Short mmCIF file of C-alpha atoms in Angstrom, two decimals:
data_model
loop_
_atom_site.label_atom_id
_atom_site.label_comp_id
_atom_site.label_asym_id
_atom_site.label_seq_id
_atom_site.Cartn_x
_atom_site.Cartn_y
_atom_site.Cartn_z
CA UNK D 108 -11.78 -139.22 45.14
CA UNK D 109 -10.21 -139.27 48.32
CA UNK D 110 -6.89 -138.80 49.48
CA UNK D 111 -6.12 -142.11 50.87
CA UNK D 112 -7.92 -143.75 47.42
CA UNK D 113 -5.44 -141.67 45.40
CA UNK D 114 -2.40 -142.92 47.90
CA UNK D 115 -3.35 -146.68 47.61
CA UNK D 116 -4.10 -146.24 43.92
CA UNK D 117 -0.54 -144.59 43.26
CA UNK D 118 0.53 -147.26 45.76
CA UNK D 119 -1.03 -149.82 43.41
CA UNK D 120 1.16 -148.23 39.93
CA UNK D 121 3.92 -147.97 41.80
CA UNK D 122 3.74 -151.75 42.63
CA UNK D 123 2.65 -152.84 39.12
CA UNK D 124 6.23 -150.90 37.54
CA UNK D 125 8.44 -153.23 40.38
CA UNK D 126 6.56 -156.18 39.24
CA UNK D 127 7.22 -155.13 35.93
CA UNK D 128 10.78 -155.03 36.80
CA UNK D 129 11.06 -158.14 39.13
CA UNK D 130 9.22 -159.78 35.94
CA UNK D 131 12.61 -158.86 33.52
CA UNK D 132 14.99 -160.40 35.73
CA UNK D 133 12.86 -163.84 36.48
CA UNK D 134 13.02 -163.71 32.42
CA UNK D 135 16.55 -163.26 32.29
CA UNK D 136 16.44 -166.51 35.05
CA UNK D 137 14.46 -167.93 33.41
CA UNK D 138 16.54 -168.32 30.04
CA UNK D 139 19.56 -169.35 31.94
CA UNK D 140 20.90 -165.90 32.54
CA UNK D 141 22.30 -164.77 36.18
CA UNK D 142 19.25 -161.75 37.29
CA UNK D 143 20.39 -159.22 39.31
CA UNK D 144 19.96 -160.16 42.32
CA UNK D 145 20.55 -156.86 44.63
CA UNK D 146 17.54 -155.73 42.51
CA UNK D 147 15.09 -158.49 43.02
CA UNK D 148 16.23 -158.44 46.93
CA UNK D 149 15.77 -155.11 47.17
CA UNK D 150 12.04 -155.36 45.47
CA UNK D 151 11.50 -157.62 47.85
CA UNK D 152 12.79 -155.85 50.65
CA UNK D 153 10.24 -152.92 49.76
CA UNK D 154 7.29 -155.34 49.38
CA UNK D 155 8.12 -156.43 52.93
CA UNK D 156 8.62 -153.24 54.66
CA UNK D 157 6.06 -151.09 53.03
CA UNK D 158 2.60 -152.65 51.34
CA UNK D 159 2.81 -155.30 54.23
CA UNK D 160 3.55 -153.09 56.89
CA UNK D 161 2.19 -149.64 55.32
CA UNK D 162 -0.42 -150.23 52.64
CA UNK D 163 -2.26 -153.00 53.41
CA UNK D 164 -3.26 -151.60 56.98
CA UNK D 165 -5.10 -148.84 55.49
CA UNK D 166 -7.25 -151.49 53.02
CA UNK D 167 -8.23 -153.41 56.00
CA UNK D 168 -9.48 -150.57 57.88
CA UNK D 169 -11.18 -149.52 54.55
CA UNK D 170 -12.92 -153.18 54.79
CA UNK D 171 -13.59 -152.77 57.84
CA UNK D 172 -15.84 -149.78 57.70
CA UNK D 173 -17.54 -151.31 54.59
CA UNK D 174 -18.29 -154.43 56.38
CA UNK D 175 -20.02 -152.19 59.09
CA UNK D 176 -21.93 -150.17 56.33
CA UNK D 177 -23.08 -153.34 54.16
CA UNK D 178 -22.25 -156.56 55.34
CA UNK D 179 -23.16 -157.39 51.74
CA UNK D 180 -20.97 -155.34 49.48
CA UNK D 181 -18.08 -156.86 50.82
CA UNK D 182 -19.47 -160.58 49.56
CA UNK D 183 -17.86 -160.15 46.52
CA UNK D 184 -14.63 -158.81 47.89
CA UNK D 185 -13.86 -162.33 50.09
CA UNK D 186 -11.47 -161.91 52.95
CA UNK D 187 -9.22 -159.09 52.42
CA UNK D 188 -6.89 -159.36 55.18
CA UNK D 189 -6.81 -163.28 54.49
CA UNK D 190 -5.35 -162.04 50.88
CA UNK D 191 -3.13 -159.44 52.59
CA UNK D 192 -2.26 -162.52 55.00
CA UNK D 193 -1.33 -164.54 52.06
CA UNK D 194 0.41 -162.08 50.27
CA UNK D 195 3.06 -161.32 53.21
CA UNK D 196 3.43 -165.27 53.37
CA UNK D 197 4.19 -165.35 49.75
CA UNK D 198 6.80 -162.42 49.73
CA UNK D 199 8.21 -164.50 52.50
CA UNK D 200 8.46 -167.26 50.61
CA UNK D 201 10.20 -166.00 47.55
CA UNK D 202 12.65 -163.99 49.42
CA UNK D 203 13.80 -167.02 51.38
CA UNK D 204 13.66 -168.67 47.98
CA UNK D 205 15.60 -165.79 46.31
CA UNK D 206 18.45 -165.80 50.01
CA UNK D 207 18.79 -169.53 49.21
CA UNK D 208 20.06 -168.70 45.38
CA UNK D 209 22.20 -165.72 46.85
CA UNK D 210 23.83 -168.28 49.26
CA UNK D 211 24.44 -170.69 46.26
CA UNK D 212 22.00 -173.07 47.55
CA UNK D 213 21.08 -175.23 45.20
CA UNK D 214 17.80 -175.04 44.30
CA UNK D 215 15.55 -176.64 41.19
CA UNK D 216 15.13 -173.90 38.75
CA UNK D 217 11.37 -174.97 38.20
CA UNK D 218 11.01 -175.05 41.79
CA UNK D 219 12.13 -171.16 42.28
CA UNK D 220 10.21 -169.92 39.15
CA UNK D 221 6.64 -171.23 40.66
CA UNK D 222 7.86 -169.77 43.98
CA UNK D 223 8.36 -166.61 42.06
CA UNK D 224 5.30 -166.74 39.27
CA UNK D 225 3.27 -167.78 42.50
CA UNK D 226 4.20 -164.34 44.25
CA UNK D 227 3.57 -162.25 40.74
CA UNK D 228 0.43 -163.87 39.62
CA UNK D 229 -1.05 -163.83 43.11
CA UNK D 230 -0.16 -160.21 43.78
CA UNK D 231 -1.34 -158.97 40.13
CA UNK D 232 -4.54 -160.71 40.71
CA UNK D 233 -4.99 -159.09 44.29
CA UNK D 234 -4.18 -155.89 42.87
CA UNK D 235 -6.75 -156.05 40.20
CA UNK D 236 -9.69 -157.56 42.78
CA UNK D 237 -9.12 -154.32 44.64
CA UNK D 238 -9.41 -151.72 41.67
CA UNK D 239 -12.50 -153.74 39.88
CA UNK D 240 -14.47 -154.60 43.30
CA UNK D 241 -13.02 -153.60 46.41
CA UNK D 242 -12.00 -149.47 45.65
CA UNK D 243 -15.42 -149.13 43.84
CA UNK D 244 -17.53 -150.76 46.61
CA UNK D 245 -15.40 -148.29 49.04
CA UNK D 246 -16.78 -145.13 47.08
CA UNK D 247 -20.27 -146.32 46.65
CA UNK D 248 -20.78 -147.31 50.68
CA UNK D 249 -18.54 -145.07 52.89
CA UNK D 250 -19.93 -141.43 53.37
CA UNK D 251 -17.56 -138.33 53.88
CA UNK D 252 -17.73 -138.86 57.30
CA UNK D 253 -16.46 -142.12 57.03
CA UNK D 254 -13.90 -141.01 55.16
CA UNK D 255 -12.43 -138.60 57.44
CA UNK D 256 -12.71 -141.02 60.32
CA UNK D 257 -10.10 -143.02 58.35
CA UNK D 258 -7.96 -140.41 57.63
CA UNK D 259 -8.04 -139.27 61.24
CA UNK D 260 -7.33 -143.34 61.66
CA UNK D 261 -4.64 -143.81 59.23
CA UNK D 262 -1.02 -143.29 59.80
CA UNK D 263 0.56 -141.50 57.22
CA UNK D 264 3.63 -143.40 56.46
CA UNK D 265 6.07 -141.63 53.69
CA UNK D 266 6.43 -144.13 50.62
CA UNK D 267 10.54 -144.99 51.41
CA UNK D 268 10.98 -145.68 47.31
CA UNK D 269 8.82 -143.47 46.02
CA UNK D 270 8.04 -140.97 48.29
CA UNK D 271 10.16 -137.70 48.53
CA UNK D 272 12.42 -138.76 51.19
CA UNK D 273 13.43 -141.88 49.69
CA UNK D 274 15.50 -144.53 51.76
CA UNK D 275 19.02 -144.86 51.08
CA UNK D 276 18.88 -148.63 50.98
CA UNK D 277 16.22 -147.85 47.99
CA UNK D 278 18.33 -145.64 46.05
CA UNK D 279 19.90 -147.99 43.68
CA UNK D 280 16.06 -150.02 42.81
CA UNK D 281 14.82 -145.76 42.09
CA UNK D 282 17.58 -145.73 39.83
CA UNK D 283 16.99 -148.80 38.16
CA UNK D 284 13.56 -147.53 37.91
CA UNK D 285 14.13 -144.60 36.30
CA UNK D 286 16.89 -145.73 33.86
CA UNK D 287 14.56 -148.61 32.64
CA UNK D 288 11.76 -146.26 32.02
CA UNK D 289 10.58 -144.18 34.46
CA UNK D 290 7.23 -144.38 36.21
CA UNK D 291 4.04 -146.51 35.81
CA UNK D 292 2.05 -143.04 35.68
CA UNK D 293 4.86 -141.12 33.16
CA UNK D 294 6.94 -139.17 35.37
CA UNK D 295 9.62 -140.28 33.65
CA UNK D 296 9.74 -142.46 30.36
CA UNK D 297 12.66 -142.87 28.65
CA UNK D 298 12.29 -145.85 26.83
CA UNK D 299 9.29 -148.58 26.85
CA UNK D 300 8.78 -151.61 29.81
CA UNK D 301 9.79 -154.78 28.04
#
């Protein structure tokens, strides 16, 4: 597998343990309970600043060259960058939504828990297009050559949560991370993801 496969793969677990996360505290909202709401911001914050700005980038160039190799293998796939599109609309959305609570707006709670289920469901659903169609039709089409066009392409943006040199605004979700259970691929697993 290639290298940027592997990064948008480990991208793709590292996204699925902060949905994971942001999932326990719309639970908590959901039965009345006050979430934390640093941590959901801060999930947020990352979804913003690095799969929209970071991770997403390097799919659409992946689509790209698969829509030059076989116009048809990307049928199945739709329009990625109109999902991608979507996806930074709906992060949007539910941050404004989750700003509003923060500034004791008041909102319905029915209202914010479809603006939040339709950022989770959409995303997990994206997420699993990719890894059943979209990362398999990238390793049957594009050659080696192709390959290292895009990783001559690509800019190599460090991972600011989960990358060595993590952010300091980033530090307190990592810990949360860790102290809830560790990673989605078992670097650290201290106790089991309600």
């Amino acid at each position: 597998m290639t290298k940027i496969l592997e990064d948008l793969l480990q991208d793709h677990r590292n996204l699925a343990r902060l949905w994971d996360l942001l999932g326990r505290e719309l639970n908590v909202f959901k039965e009345g309970g006050l979430p934390d709401y640093a941590l959901v911001e801060s999930i947020l914050d990352y979804c913003i600043n690095y799969p929209d700005l970071c991770h997403h980038p390097k799919e659409n160039l992946i689509f790209e060259k698969i829509r030059e190799r076989d116009p048809a293998a990307v049928g199945a796939i739709g329009d990625l960058k109109k999902e991608h599109d979507k996806l930074v609309a709906l992060t949007w959305r539910f941050s404004t939504a989750v700003s509003n609570v923060i500034d004791d707006e008041q909102l319905p709670r029915d209202w914010f828990m479809d603006v939040a289920n339709n950022f989770l469901s959409f995303s997990r659903n994206h997420m699993q297009m990719e890894e059943v169609l979209f990362f398999p039709a990238a390793r049957k089409t594009l050659t080696d050559e192709d390959w290292k066009d895009l990783e001559e392409t690509v800019e190599n943006v460090e991972d600011p949560l989960f990358g060595k040199q993590k952010q300091e605004k980033y530090q307190g979700l990592y810990q949360e991370i860790m102290d809830w259970g560790g990673m989605s691929d078992g670097t650290k697993n201290t106790g089991s993801a309600p």
